[in-house]
Short mmCIF file of C-alpha atoms in Angstrom, two decimals:
data_model
loop_
_atom_site.label_atom_id
_atom_site.label_comp_id
_atom_site.label_asym_id
_atom_site.label_seq_id
_atom_site.Cartn_x
_atom_site.Cartn_y
_atom_site.Cartn_z
CA MET A 1 88.66 52.46 133.73
CA SER A 2 87.41 51.55 130.28
CA ALA A 3 86.83 55.01 128.82
CA ALA A 4 89.54 57.48 129.85
CA GLY A 5 88.68 61.13 130.19
CA ARG A 6 84.97 60.85 130.98
CA LEU A 7 85.40 63.42 133.77
CA ASP A 8 87.96 65.72 132.13
CA GLY A 9 87.85 69.17 133.69
CA VAL A 10 85.31 68.22 136.36
CA VAL A 11 85.85 69.25 139.98
CA ALA A 12 84.64 66.54 142.37
CA ILE A 13 84.30 66.16 146.12
CA VAL A 14 84.45 62.64 147.55
CA THR A 15 83.78 62.26 151.27
CA GLY A 16 85.12 59.46 153.42
CA ALA A 17 87.80 58.99 150.78
CA ALA A 18 90.83 58.06 152.90
CA GLY A 19 90.11 54.36 152.47
CA GLY A 20 87.71 51.72 151.21
CA GLN A 21 85.11 52.63 148.62
CA GLY A 22 85.79 56.36 148.91
CA GLU A 23 89.47 55.91 148.15
CA SER A 24 88.57 53.78 145.14
CA HIS A 25 86.18 56.46 143.87
CA ALA A 26 88.80 59.19 144.30
CA ARG A 27 91.35 57.15 142.37
CA GLY A 28 88.82 56.39 139.65
CA PHE A 29 87.85 60.03 139.28
CA VAL A 30 91.45 61.17 138.94
CA ALA A 31 92.05 58.42 136.36
CA GLU A 32 89.09 59.80 134.39
CA GLY A 33 90.50 63.34 134.35
CA ALA A 34 88.73 64.92 137.32
CA ARG A 35 90.28 67.12 139.96
CA VAL A 36 89.26 65.68 143.30
CA VAL A 37 88.84 67.05 146.79
CA VAL A 38 89.38 64.12 149.15
CA THR A 39 87.74 64.57 152.55
CA ASP A 40 87.87 62.42 155.66
CA ILE A 41 88.43 62.52 159.41
CA ALA A 42 91.39 60.15 158.93
CA GLU A 43 93.94 62.84 158.16
CA ASP A 44 97.11 60.75 157.83
CA ARG A 45 95.56 58.31 155.35
CA GLY A 46 93.85 61.09 153.43
CA ARG A 47 97.03 63.13 153.05
CA ALA A 48 98.96 60.01 152.01
CA LEU A 49 96.42 59.29 149.27
CA VAL A 50 96.53 62.85 147.95
CA SER A 51 100.34 62.77 147.97
CA GLU A 52 100.11 59.70 145.75
CA LEU A 53 97.46 61.15 143.45
CA GLY A 54 99.41 64.36 142.83
CA ASP A 55 98.32 67.87 141.96
CA ARG A 56 94.90 66.77 140.72
CA ALA A 57 93.88 66.02 144.30
CA LEU A 58 93.46 68.08 147.47
CA PHE A 59 92.87 66.78 150.99
CA VAL A 60 90.58 68.56 153.44
CA ALA A 61 90.05 67.21 156.96
CA HIS A 62 86.30 67.05 157.28
CA ASP A 63 83.55 65.87 159.61
CA VAL A 64 80.52 65.49 157.32
CA ALA A 65 78.14 66.20 160.22
CA SER A 66 79.61 69.72 160.56
CA GLU A 67 77.81 72.50 158.71
CA ALA A 68 80.86 74.75 159.00
CA GLY A 69 83.04 71.93 157.74
CA TRP A 70 80.99 71.65 154.55
CA ALA A 71 81.31 75.38 153.92
CA GLU A 72 85.10 75.07 154.21
CA VAL A 73 85.26 72.07 151.86
CA VAL A 74 83.29 73.80 149.10
CA ASP A 75 85.21 77.06 149.56
CA ARG A 76 88.58 75.29 149.31
CA ALA A 77 87.43 73.28 146.30
CA GLU A 78 86.43 76.43 144.46
CA HIS A 79 89.58 78.34 145.36
CA HIS A 80 91.90 75.44 144.50
CA PHE A 81 90.17 73.97 141.44
CA GLY A 82 86.98 75.88 140.53
CA PRO A 83 83.21 75.33 140.83
CA VAL A 84 82.16 71.86 141.93
CA GLY A 85 80.59 69.61 139.31
CA VAL A 86 80.35 66.32 141.22
CA LEU A 87 79.70 65.36 144.82
CA VAL A 88 79.97 61.79 146.09
CA ASN A 89 78.43 61.52 149.54
CA ASN A 90 80.34 58.40 150.51
CA ALA A 91 81.22 58.90 154.19
CA GLY A 92 79.33 56.60 156.49
CA VAL A 93 79.48 54.60 159.70
CA ASP A 94 77.81 51.39 160.81
CA HIS A 95 76.79 50.07 164.21
CA ILE A 96 75.80 46.50 164.95
CA ALA A 97 73.59 46.06 168.00
CA SER A 98 70.08 44.98 168.84
CA ILE A 99 67.41 47.65 169.18
CA GLU A 100 67.44 47.27 172.96
CA ASN A 101 71.21 47.71 173.04
CA THR A 102 71.29 50.77 170.78
CA SER A 103 71.55 53.90 172.88
CA LEU A 104 69.95 57.16 171.81
CA ASP A 105 73.39 58.78 171.55
CA THR A 106 74.58 55.99 169.24
CA PHE A 107 71.46 56.21 167.11
CA ARG A 108 71.88 59.96 166.76
CA HIS A 109 75.56 59.60 165.84
CA ILE A 110 74.84 57.11 163.05
CA VAL A 111 72.09 59.35 161.69
CA GLU A 112 74.27 62.45 161.98
CA VAL A 113 77.01 60.97 159.82
CA ASN A 114 75.00 58.92 157.31
CA GLN A 115 71.88 61.04 156.90
CA THR A 116 72.57 64.57 158.14
CA GLY A 117 76.01 64.52 156.52
CA THR A 118 74.40 63.69 153.18
CA PHE A 119 71.83 66.46 153.58
CA LEU A 120 74.50 69.01 154.45
CA GLY A 121 76.60 67.95 151.47
CA ILE A 122 73.72 68.27 149.01
CA ARG A 123 72.80 71.69 150.36
CA ALA A 124 76.37 72.96 150.47
CA VAL A 125 77.24 72.24 146.83
CA ILE A 126 74.12 73.68 145.18
CA PRO A 127 75.44 77.25 144.66
CA SER A 128 78.78 75.95 143.39
CA MET A 129 77.11 73.53 140.98
CA ARG A 130 74.95 76.35 139.67
CA ARG A 131 78.13 78.29 138.96
CA ALA A 132 79.49 75.19 137.20
CA GLY A 133 76.40 75.07 135.00
CA GLY A 134 75.05 71.89 136.58
CA GLY A 135 76.39 68.76 138.16
CA SER A 136 75.88 65.29 139.53
CA ILE A 137 75.40 64.21 143.13
CA VAL A 138 75.89 60.52 143.93
CA ASN A 139 74.72 59.44 147.37
CA ILE A 140 76.13 56.15 148.60
CA SER A 141 73.37 54.31 150.42
CA SER A 142 73.26 50.53 150.85
CA ILE A 143 71.28 47.45 149.96
CA GLY A 144 70.00 47.99 153.51
CA GLY A 145 68.46 51.24 152.28
CA ILE A 146 66.01 49.48 149.98
CA HIS A 147 64.28 46.35 151.20
CA ILE A 148 66.60 43.66 152.50
CA VAL A 149 65.81 42.33 155.96
CA VAL A 150 68.71 42.69 158.36
CA ARG A 151 69.06 42.41 162.12
CA SER A 152 70.91 44.57 164.63
CA ARG A 153 71.35 47.67 162.44
CA ILE A 154 68.32 49.84 163.14
CA ALA A 155 70.19 53.17 163.06
CA TYR A 156 72.20 52.33 159.93
CA VAL A 157 69.19 51.05 157.99
CA ALA A 158 67.07 54.03 159.05
CA ALA A 159 69.71 56.45 157.82
CA LYS A 160 70.33 54.60 154.55
CA HIS A 161 66.59 54.54 153.78
CA ALA A 162 66.57 58.28 154.44
CA VAL A 163 69.41 58.79 151.97
CA ARG A 164 67.31 57.07 149.31
CA GLY A 165 64.35 59.36 150.03
CA MET A 166 66.43 62.54 150.16
CA THR A 167 67.94 61.60 146.81
CA LYS A 168 64.52 61.62 145.17
CA VAL A 169 63.49 64.94 146.70
CA ALA A 170 66.78 66.58 145.71
CA ALA A 171 66.57 65.19 142.17
CA ALA A 172 63.14 66.74 141.67
CA GLU A 173 64.05 70.04 143.29
CA LEU A 174 67.39 70.54 141.54
CA ALA A 175 66.53 69.34 138.03
CA ASP A 176 65.93 72.87 136.76
CA ASP A 177 69.50 73.73 137.80
CA GLY A 178 70.90 70.89 135.70
CA ILE A 179 71.87 68.96 138.85
CA ARG A 180 71.23 65.22 138.76
CA VAL A 181 70.98 63.24 142.01
CA ASN A 182 71.13 59.46 142.28
CA SER A 183 71.76 56.87 144.97
CA VAL A 184 73.97 53.78 144.84
CA HIS A 185 73.11 50.72 146.92
CA PRO A 186 75.98 48.23 147.26
CA GLY A 187 75.61 44.79 148.78
CA PHE A 188 78.73 42.98 149.98
CA VAL A 189 81.91 44.82 148.93
CA ASP A 190 85.44 43.47 149.34
CA THR A 191 86.76 46.05 151.80
CA GLU A 192 88.89 45.74 154.94
CA MET A 193 85.70 46.00 156.99
CA PHE A 194 84.03 43.22 155.01
CA ARG A 195 87.02 40.89 155.43
CA ALA A 196 87.20 41.62 159.15
CA ALA A 197 83.50 40.73 159.51
CA SER A 198 84.14 37.12 158.42
CA VAL A 199 80.81 36.73 156.61
CA PRO A 200 79.71 33.07 156.86
CA PRO A 201 80.08 31.03 153.65
CA GLU A 202 76.38 30.19 153.67
CA ARG A 203 75.58 33.92 153.64
CA MET A 204 77.82 34.50 150.64
CA ALA A 205 76.21 31.49 148.98
CA SER A 206 72.96 33.48 148.90
CA VAL A 207 74.59 35.90 146.44
CA PRO A 208 73.91 34.56 142.92
CA LEU A 209 77.34 35.73 141.72
CA ARG A 210 78.88 33.96 144.76
CA ARG A 211 81.29 36.75 145.70
CA PRO A 212 81.45 40.31 147.03
CA ALA A 213 81.88 43.22 144.65
CA ALA A 214 85.39 44.41 143.94
CA LEU A 215 85.95 48.05 144.82
CA GLU A 216 86.48 49.00 141.19
CA GLU A 217 83.08 47.55 140.27
CA ILE A 218 81.35 50.03 142.57
CA THR A 219 83.59 52.82 141.32
CA ARG A 220 82.70 52.13 137.69
CA LEU A 221 79.03 52.71 138.53
CA VAL A 222 79.79 55.89 140.47
CA VAL A 223 81.95 57.25 137.64
CA PHE A 224 79.17 56.50 135.16
CA LEU A 225 76.55 58.34 137.23
CA ALA A 226 78.90 61.29 137.65
CA SER A 227 79.60 61.52 133.93
CA ALA A 228 77.68 62.93 130.98
CA GLU A 229 76.95 59.34 129.93
CA ALA A 230 74.25 59.35 132.63
CA SER A 231 72.77 62.67 131.47
CA TYR A 232 69.16 61.39 131.54
CA ILE A 233 69.41 59.51 134.82
CA THR A 234 68.26 61.21 138.01
CA GLY A 235 66.23 60.43 141.09
CA THR A 236 66.88 56.71 140.88
CA GLU A 237 68.47 54.03 143.05
CA HIS A 238 71.14 51.79 141.57
CA LEU A 239 71.53 48.38 143.18
CA ILE A 240 74.90 46.71 142.79
CA ASP A 241 74.68 43.56 144.88
CA GLY A 242 75.50 40.56 142.69
CA GLY A 243 71.80 39.64 142.60
CA LEU A 244 71.41 39.30 146.38
CA SER A 245 68.18 41.30 146.53
CA GLY A 246 66.64 39.68 143.46
CA GLY A 247 65.01 36.85 145.36
CA PHE A 248 66.81 34.08 143.46
#
């Protein structure tokens, strides 16, 4: 990170942080001085990450769609580190299928994790952030949560659009508490999942910067929004897609 210590003394929760973007965010937050609660359903990977990060990190096994699970995460964060100042709602799942081949159970599951999990996280941290004197909530949506046309992802896109809308409502409602709420909308990101998808070269050619984002590029934006440097930014969506949605 370019400016060390931007999150000194801050207690942060990062969901879905055992790998991919969430892991990158957790590492970036610790590097900036934060104490981080890493949550995920992948317990082995999450505990291994926290073991590497040291005493500035705590792992909590966590299903973001569980109301009781959120209560436990916030309680353990406060008891271990103190009131929560940052929440990154990063956990998410995708499902690729046509509308006709998307079952109701699958649709509900995608919404439960991506949308309901975000709602529960926002609601759960409000009292703790009030005790902290304010805070920042960063909701990880997607380029698919704004306007890009995609096929075979009706549940995912529905949920990611909802995250964008919930962000705006929460930003307006929580402003008087000193809590800022923003959404981040990545395009292609160089993760294990992206590499496994084997995106066709012609699709990548439609990205003006001609490459996916590196994990640390997304993390730099998330760190910025979590920090005091973004003190006048709330209720907005932040595209980070290499120009893909710009209509070039």
